[in-house]
Tab-separated table of C-alpha atoms in Angstrom:
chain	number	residue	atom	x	y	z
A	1	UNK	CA	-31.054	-59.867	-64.024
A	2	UNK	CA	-28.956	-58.359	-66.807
A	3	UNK	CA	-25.209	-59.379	-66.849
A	4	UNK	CA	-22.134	-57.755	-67.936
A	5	UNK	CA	-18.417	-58.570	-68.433
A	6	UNK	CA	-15.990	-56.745	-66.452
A	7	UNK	CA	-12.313	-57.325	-65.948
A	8	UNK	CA	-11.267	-58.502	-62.781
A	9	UNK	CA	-7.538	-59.717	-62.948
A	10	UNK	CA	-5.218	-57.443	-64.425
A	11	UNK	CA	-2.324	-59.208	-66.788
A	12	UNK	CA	0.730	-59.331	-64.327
A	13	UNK	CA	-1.556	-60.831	-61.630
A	14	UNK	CA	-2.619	-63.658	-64.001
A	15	UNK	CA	1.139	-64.631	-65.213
A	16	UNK	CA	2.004	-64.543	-61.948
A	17	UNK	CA	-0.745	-67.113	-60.786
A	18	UNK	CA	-0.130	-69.185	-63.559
A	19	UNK	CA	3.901	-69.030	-63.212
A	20	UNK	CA	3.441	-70.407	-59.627
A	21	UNK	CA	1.278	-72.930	-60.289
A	22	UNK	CA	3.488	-74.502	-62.715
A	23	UNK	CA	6.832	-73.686	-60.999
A	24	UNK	CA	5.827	-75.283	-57.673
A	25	UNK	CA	5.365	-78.669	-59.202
A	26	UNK	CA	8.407	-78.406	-61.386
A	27	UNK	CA	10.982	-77.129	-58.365
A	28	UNK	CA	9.227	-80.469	-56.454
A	29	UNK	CA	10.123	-82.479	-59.720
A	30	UNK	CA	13.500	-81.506	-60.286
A	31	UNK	CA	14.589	-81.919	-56.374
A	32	UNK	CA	13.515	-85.384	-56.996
A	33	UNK	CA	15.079	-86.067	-59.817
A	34	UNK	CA	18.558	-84.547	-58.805
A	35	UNK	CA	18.083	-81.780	-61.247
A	36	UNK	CA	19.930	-79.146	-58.846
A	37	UNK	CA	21.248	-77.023	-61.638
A	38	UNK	CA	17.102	-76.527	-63.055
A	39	UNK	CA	16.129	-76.581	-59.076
A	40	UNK	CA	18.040	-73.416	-58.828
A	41	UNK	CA	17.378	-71.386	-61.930
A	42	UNK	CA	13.688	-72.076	-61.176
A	43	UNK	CA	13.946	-71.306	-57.253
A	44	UNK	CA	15.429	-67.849	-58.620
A	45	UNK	CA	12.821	-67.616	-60.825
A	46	UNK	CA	10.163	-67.916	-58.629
A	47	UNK	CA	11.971	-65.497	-56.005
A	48	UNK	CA	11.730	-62.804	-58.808
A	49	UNK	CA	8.270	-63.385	-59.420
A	50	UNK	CA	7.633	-63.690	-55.884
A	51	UNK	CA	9.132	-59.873	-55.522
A	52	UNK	CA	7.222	-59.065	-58.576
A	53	UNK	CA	3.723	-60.179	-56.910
A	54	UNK	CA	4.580	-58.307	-53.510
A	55	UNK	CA	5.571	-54.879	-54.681
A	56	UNK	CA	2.183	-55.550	-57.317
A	57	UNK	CA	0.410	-55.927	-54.213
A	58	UNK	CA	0.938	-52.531	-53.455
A	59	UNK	CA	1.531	-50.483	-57.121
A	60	UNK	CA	-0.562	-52.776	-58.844
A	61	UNK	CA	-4.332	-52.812	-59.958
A	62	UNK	CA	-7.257	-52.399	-57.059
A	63	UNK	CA	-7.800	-56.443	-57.072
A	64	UNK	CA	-3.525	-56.687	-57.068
A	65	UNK	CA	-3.842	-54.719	-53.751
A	66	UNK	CA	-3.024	-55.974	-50.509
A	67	UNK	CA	-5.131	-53.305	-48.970
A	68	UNK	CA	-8.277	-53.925	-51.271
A	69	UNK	CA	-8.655	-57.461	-49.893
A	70	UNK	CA	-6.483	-58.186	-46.772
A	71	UNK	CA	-9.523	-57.467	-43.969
A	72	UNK	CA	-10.074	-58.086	-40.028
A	73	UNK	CA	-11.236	-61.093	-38.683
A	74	UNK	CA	-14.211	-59.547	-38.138
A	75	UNK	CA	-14.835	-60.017	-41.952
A	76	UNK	CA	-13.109	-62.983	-42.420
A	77	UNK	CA	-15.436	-64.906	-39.775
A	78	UNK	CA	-18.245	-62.813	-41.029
A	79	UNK	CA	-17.490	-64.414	-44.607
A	80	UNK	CA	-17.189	-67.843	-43.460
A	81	UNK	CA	-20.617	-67.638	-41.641
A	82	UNK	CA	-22.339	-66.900	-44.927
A	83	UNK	CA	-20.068	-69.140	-46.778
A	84	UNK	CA	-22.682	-70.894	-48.376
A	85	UNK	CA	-25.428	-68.405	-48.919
A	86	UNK	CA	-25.231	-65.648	-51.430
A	87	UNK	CA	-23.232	-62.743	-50.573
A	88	UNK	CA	-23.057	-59.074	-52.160
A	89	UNK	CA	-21.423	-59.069	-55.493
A	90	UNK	CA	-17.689	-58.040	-55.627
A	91	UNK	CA	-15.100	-58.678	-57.567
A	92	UNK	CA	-11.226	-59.601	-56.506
A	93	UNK	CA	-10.855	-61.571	-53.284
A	94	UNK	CA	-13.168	-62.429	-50.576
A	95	UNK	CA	-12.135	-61.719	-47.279
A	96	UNK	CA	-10.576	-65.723	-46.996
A	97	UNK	CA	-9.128	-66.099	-50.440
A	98	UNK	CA	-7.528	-63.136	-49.720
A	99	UNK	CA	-5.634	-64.870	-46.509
A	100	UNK	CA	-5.247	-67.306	-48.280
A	101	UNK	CA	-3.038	-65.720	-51.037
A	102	UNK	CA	-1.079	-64.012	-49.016
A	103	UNK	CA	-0.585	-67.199	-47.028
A	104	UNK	CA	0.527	-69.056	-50.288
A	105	UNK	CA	2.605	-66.052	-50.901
A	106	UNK	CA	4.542	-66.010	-47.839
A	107	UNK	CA	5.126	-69.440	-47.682
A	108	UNK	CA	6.182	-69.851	-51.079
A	109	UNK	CA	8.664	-67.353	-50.212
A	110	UNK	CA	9.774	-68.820	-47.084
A	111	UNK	CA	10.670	-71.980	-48.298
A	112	UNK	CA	12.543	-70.002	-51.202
A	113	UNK	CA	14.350	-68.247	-48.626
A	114	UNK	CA	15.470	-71.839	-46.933
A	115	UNK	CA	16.495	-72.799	-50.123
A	116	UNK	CA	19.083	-70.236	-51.023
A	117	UNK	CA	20.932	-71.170	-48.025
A	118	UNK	CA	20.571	-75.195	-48.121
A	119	UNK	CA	23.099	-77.684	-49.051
A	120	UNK	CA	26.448	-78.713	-48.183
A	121	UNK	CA	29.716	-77.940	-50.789
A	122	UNK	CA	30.903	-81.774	-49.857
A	123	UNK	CA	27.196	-83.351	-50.587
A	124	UNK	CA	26.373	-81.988	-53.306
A	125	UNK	CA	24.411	-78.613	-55.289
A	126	UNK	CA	24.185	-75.720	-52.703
A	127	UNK	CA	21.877	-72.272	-52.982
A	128	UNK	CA	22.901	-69.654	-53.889
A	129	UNK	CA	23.660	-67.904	-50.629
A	130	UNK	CA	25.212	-71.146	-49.107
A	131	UNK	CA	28.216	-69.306	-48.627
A	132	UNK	CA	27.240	-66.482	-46.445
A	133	UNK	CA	26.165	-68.265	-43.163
A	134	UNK	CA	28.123	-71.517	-41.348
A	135	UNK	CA	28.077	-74.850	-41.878
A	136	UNK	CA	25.592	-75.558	-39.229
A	137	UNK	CA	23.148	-72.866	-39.886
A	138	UNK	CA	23.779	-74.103	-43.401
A	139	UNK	CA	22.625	-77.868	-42.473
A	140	UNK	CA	19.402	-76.382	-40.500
A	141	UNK	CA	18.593	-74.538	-43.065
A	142	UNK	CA	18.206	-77.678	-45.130
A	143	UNK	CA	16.396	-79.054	-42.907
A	144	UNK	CA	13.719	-76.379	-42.960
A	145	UNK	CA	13.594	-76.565	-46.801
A	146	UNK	CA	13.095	-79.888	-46.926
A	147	UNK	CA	10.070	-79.540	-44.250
A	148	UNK	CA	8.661	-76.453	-45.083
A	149	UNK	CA	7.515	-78.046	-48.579
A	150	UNK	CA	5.175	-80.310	-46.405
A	151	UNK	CA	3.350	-76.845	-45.383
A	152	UNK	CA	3.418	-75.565	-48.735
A	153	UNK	CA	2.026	-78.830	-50.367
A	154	UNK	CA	-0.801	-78.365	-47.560
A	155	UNK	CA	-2.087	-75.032	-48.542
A	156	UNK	CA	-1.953	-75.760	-51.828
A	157	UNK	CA	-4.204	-78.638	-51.449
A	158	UNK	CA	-6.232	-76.187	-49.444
A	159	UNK	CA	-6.566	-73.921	-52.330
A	160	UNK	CA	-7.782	-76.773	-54.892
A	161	UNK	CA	-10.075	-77.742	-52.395
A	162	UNK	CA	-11.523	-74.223	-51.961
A	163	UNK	CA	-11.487	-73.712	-56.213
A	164	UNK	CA	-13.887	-77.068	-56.013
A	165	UNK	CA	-16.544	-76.137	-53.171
A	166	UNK	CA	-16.449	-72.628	-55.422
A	167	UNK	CA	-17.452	-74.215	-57.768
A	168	UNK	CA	-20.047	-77.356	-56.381
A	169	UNK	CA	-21.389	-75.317	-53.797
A	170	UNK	CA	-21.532	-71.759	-54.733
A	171	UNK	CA	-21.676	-72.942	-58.591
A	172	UNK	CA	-18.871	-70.118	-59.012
A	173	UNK	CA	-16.483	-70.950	-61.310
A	174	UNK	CA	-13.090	-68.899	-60.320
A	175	UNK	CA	-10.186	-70.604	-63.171
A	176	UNK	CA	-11.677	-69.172	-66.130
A	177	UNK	CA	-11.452	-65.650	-64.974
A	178	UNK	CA	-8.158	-66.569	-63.843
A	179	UNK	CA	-7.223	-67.228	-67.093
A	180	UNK	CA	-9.319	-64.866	-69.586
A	181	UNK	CA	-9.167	-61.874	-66.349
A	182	UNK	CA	-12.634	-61.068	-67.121
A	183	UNK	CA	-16.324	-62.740	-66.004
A	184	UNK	CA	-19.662	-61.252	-65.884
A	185	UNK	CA	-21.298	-59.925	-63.101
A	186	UNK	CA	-24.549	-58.288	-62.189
A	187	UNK	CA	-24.454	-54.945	-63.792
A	188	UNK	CA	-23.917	-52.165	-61.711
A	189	UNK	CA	-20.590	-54.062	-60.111
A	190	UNK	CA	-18.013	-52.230	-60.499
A	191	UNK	CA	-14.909	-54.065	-62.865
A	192	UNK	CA	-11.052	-53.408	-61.864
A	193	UNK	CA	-8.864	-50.406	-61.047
A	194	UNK	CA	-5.912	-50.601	-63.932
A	195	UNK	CA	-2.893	-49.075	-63.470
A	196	UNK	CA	-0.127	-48.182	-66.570
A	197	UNK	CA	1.560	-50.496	-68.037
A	198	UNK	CA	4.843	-48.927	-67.034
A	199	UNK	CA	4.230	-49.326	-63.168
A	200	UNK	CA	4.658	-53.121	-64.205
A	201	UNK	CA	7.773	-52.739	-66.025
A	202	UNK	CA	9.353	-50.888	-63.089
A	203	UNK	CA	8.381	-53.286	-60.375
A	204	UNK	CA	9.642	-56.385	-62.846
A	205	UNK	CA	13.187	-54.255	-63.189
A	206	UNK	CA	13.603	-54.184	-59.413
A	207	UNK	CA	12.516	-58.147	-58.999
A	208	UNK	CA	14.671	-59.333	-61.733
A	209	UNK	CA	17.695	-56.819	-60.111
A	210	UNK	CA	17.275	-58.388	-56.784
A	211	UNK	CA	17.262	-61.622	-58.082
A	212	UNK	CA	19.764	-61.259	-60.332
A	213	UNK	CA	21.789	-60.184	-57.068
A	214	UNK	CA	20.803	-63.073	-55.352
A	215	UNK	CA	21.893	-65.802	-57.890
A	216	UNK	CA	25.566	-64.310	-57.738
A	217	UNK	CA	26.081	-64.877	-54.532
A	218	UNK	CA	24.722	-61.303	-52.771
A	219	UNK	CA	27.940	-59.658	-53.975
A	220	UNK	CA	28.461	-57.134	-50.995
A	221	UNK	CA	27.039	-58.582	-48.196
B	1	UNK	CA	-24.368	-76.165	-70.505
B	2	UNK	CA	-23.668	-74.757	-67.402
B	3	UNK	CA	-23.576	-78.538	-65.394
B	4	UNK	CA	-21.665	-79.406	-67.955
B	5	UNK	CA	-19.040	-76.045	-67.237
B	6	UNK	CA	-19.362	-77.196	-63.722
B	7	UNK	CA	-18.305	-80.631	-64.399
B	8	UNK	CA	-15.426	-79.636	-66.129
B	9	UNK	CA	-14.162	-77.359	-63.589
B	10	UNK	CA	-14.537	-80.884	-60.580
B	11	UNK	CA	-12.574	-82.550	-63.161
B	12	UNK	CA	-9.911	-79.907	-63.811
B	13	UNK	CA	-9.591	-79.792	-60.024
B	14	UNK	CA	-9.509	-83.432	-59.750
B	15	UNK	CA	-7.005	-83.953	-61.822
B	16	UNK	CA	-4.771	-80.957	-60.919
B	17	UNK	CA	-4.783	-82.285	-56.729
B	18	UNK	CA	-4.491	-85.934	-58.178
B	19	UNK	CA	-1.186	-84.855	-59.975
B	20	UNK	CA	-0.118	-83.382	-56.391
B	21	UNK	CA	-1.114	-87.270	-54.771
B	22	UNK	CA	1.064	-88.416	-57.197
B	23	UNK	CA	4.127	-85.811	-56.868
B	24	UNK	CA	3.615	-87.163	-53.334
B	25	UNK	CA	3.697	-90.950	-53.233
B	26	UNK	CA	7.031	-92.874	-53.865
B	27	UNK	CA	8.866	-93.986	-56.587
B	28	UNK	CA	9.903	-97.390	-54.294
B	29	UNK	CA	6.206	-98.392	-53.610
B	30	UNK	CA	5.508	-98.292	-57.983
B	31	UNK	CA	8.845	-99.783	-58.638
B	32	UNK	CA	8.425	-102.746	-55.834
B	33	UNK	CA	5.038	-103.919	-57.318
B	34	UNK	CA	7.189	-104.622	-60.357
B	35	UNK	CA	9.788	-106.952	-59.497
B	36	UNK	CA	10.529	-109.487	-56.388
B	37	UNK	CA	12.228	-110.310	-53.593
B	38	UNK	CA	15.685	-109.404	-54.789
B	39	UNK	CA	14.718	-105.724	-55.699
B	40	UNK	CA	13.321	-105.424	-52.552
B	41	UNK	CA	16.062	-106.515	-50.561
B	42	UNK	CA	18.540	-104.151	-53.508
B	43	UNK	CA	16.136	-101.378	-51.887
B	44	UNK	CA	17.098	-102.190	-48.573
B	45	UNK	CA	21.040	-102.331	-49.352
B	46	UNK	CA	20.601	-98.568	-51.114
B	47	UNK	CA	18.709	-97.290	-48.640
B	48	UNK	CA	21.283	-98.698	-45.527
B	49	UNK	CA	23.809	-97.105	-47.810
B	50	UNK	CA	22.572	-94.226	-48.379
B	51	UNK	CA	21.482	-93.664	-44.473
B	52	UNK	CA	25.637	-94.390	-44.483
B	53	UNK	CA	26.688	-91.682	-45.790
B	54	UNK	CA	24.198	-89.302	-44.037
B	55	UNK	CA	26.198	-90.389	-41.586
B	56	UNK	CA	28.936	-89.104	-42.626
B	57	UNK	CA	28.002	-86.066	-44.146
B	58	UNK	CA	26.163	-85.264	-40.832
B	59	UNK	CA	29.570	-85.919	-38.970
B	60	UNK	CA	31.440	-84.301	-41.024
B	61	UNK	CA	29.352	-81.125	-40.844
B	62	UNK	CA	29.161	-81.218	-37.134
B	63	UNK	CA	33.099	-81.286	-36.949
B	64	UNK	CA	33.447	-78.337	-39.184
B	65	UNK	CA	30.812	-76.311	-37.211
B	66	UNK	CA	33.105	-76.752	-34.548
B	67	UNK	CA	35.937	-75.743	-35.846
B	68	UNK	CA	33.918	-72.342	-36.884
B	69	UNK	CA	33.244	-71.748	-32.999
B	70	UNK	CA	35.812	-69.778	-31.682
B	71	UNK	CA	36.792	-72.513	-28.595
B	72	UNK	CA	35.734	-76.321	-30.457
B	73	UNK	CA	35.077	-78.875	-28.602
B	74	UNK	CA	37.285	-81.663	-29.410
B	75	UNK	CA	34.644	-83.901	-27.282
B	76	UNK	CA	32.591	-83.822	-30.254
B	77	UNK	CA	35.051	-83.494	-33.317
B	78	UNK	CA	37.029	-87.284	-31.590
B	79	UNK	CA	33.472	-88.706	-31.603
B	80	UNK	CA	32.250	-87.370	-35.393
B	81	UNK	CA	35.709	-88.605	-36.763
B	82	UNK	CA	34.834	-91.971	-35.218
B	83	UNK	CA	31.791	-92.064	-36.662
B	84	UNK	CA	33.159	-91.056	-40.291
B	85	UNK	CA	35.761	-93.942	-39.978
B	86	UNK	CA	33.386	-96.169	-38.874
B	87	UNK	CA	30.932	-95.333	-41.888
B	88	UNK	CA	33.834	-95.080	-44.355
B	89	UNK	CA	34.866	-98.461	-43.634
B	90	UNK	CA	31.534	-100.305	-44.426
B	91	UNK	CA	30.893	-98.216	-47.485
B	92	UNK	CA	32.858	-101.373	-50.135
B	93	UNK	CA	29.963	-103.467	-48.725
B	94	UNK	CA	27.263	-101.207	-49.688
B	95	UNK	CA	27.421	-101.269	-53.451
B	96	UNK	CA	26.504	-105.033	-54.458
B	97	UNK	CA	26.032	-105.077	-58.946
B	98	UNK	CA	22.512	-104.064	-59.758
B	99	UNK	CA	22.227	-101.388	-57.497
B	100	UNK	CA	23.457	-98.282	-59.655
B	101	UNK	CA	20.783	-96.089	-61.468
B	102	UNK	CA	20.469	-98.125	-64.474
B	103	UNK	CA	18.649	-100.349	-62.052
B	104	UNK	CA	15.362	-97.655	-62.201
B	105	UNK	CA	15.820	-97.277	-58.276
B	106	UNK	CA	16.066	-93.761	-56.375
B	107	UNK	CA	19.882	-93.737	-56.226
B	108	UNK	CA	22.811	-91.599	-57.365
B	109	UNK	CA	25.368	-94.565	-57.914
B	110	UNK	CA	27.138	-94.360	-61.265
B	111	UNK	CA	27.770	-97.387	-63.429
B	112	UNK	CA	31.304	-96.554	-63.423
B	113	UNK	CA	31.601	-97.844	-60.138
B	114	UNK	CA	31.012	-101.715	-61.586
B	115	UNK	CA	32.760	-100.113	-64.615
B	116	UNK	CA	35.510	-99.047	-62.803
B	117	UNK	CA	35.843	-100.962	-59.930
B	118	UNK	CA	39.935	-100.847	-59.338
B	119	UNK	CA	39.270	-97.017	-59.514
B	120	UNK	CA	36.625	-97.000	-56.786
B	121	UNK	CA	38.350	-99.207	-54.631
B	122	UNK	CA	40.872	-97.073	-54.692
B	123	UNK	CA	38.644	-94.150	-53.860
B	124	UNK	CA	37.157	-95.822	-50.701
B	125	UNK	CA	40.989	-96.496	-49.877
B	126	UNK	CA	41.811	-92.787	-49.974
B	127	UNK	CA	38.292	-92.122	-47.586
B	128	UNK	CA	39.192	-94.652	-45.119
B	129	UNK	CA	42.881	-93.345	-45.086
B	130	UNK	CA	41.736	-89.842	-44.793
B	131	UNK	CA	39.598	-90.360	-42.007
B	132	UNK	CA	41.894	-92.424	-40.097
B	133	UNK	CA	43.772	-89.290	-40.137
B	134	UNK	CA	40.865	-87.134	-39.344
B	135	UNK	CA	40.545	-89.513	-35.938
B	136	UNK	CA	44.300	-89.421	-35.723
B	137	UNK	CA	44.271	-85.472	-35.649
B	138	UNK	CA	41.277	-84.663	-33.306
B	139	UNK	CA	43.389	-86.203	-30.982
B	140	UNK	CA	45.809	-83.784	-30.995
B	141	UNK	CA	43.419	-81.057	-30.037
B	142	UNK	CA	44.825	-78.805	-32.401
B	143	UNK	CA	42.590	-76.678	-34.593
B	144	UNK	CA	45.680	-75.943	-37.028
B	145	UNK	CA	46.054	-80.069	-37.513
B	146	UNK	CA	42.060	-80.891	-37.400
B	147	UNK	CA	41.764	-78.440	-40.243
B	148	UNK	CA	44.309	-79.813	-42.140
B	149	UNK	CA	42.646	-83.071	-42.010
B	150	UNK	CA	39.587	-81.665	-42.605
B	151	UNK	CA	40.571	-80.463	-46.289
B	152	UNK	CA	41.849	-83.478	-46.726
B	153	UNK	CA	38.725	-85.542	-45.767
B	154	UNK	CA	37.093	-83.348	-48.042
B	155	UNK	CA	39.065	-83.967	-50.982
B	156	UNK	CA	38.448	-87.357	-51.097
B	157	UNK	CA	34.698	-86.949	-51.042
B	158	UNK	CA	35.028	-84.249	-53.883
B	159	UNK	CA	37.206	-86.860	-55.736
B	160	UNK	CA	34.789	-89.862	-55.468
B	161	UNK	CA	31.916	-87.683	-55.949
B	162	UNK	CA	33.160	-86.348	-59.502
B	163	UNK	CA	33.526	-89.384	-61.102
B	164	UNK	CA	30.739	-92.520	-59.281
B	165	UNK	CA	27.638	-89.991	-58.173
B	166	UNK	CA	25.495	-88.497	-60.122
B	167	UNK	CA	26.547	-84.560	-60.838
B	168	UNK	CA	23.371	-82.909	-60.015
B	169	UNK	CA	24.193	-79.549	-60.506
B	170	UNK	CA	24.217	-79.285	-64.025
């Protein structure tokens, strides 16, 4: 069977990947470690990225798209059924991975969302949007943030574990294209939608603006 | 060649969700193996005193939520002042020498407090006469006077804060 090499991540995708998977270890670190100040600017960062990756989802490349690999149930239990026989060739997400990304997705921005509000002027750091709600919400809030991590911790784990039986069981190897955005396939399979560059510049402007909003305080609201 | 790609991959795995163990376990359990008895029983003192000023901080929350309702309920503001007193008076038990950060454990007491410790007395002194006042003015069941006391309360954590805990919002 002849082989070819066809792009399957598109650039933003990747950097985003890759930006989470380093920022979620380092926002853990620097809670630890008392490093509010860093804890911030890198909870920010991640909520522009996060913005970034959602409005991708939808102007972005065909594997970027929510709609080229969020499917029914149907699908999803149809997948797992044949989990561990060969299935058609096809590039992006499979029906679970793609549940699971946007589950890692929303949870990442969940517990960014806690976070803004968290904290307590008299304790110590607070986020960014401490101000806008009461005390009490304020304290809840925290409270959430420092549970929700639990969840995210869990599907991350879940992820790791699904990148290894990928690649013991089905001898599929998904990092490297994750990295290079290429990997060869039979030929005949079809390789990634692009889009132009400029689509990513405009969906970065309105991330960084909203985040940029965010970190002063949502002036306005 | 392609086992060997394979292997690589396990290991990168491996080591990536053996990183997220370790993000998980506890700096106490690594730092207890260390040392004896005494460090163990300096854990228990930081921990106590740090559970102390939850305490607080949750009291002290609770009685300004209340005061952000439009009718508070002076049940609970009396009872969280209590509380804060209580806590604020044990507080120049809590910090025996050796249990600042030089130490290596998970606290955010400064050196300056052994440094400075006519200055942190004094800080404790301005707490515990703060929140006398705090318990002093719930009684009076006036918002006006509770949030006057309030501010003041507050000041005196600010003020302690800035110069024997660790600023972490730099």
């Amino acid at each position: 069977m002849t082989e070819d090499r066809i792009k399957v991540w598109d650039l933003p995708v990747r950097l985003c990947h890759w930006s989470f998977a380093v920022l979620v270890p380092a926002l853990w670190w620097t809670a630890e470690n008392s490093e509010m100040g860093w804890h911030m600017r890198l909870g920010v960062l991640l909520l522009a990225l996060l913005v970034f990756r959602i409005l991708w989802g939808f102007f972005g490349s065909s594997t970027a798209r929510f709609s080229s690999f969020l499917k029914g149930p149907g699908k999803v239990f149809a997948y797992f059924r044949g989990a561990t026989k060969m299935q058609p060739a096809t590039i992006g997400h499979n029906p679970a991975g793609g549940w699971s990304a946007v589950l890692l997705l929303g949870a990442m921005l969940l517990q960014v969302f806690f976070g803004l509000f968290s904290g307590d002027p008299f304790d110590g750091a607070t986020g960014p949007l401490n101000h806008v709600v009461g005390v009490m919400t304020a304290g809840a809030m925290t409270d959430r943030h420092e549970f929700f991590f639990n969840i995210v911790l869990a599907l991350v784990a879940l992820h790791l574990l699904a990148i290894v039986f990928y690649a013991v069981v089905k001898r599929d190897r998904l990092v490297p294209p994750m990295v290079t955005g290429s990997r060869k396939m039979p030929a005949g399979v079809a390789g990634m939608v692009g889009v132009p560059a400029w689509r990513a510049l405009v969906c970065a402007a309105i991330a960084a603006a909203l985040a940029y909003w965010v970190w002063s305080g949502a002036p306005g609201l | 060649m392609r086992m060997n790609r394979t292997a690589n991959t396990i290991l990168g795995a491996i080591v990536l969700s053996a990183g997220l163990t370790a993000c998980g376990t506890s700096e106490e359990g690594a730092e207890a193996t260390g040392e004896e008895v005494a460090v163990a029983e300096e854990m228990t003192v930081i921990e106590e005193r740090q559970a102390n000023f939850e305490g607080i901080g949750d009291a002290f929350m609770a009685i300004r939520g209340q005061l952000e309702e439009a009718s508070p309920d002076f049940g609970v503001i009396a009872a969280s002042a209590q509380t804060i007193d209580t806590n604020a008076n044990k507080i120049s038990g809590y910090f025996p020498e050796g249990t600042g950060m030089d130490s290596g454990a998970d606290t955010e007491a400064l050196a300056t407090i052994w440094e400075q410790p006519e200055e942190f007395a004094a800080a404790i002194d301005r707490l515990t006469g703060a929140s006398a006042g705090l318990v002093e003015a719930a009684a009076s069941e006036d918002v006006e006077v509770v949030g006057a006391a309030v501010m003041n309360l507050g000041g005196a954590c600010m003020n302690c804060h800035e110069t024997f805990r660790l600023d972490d919002e730099s």
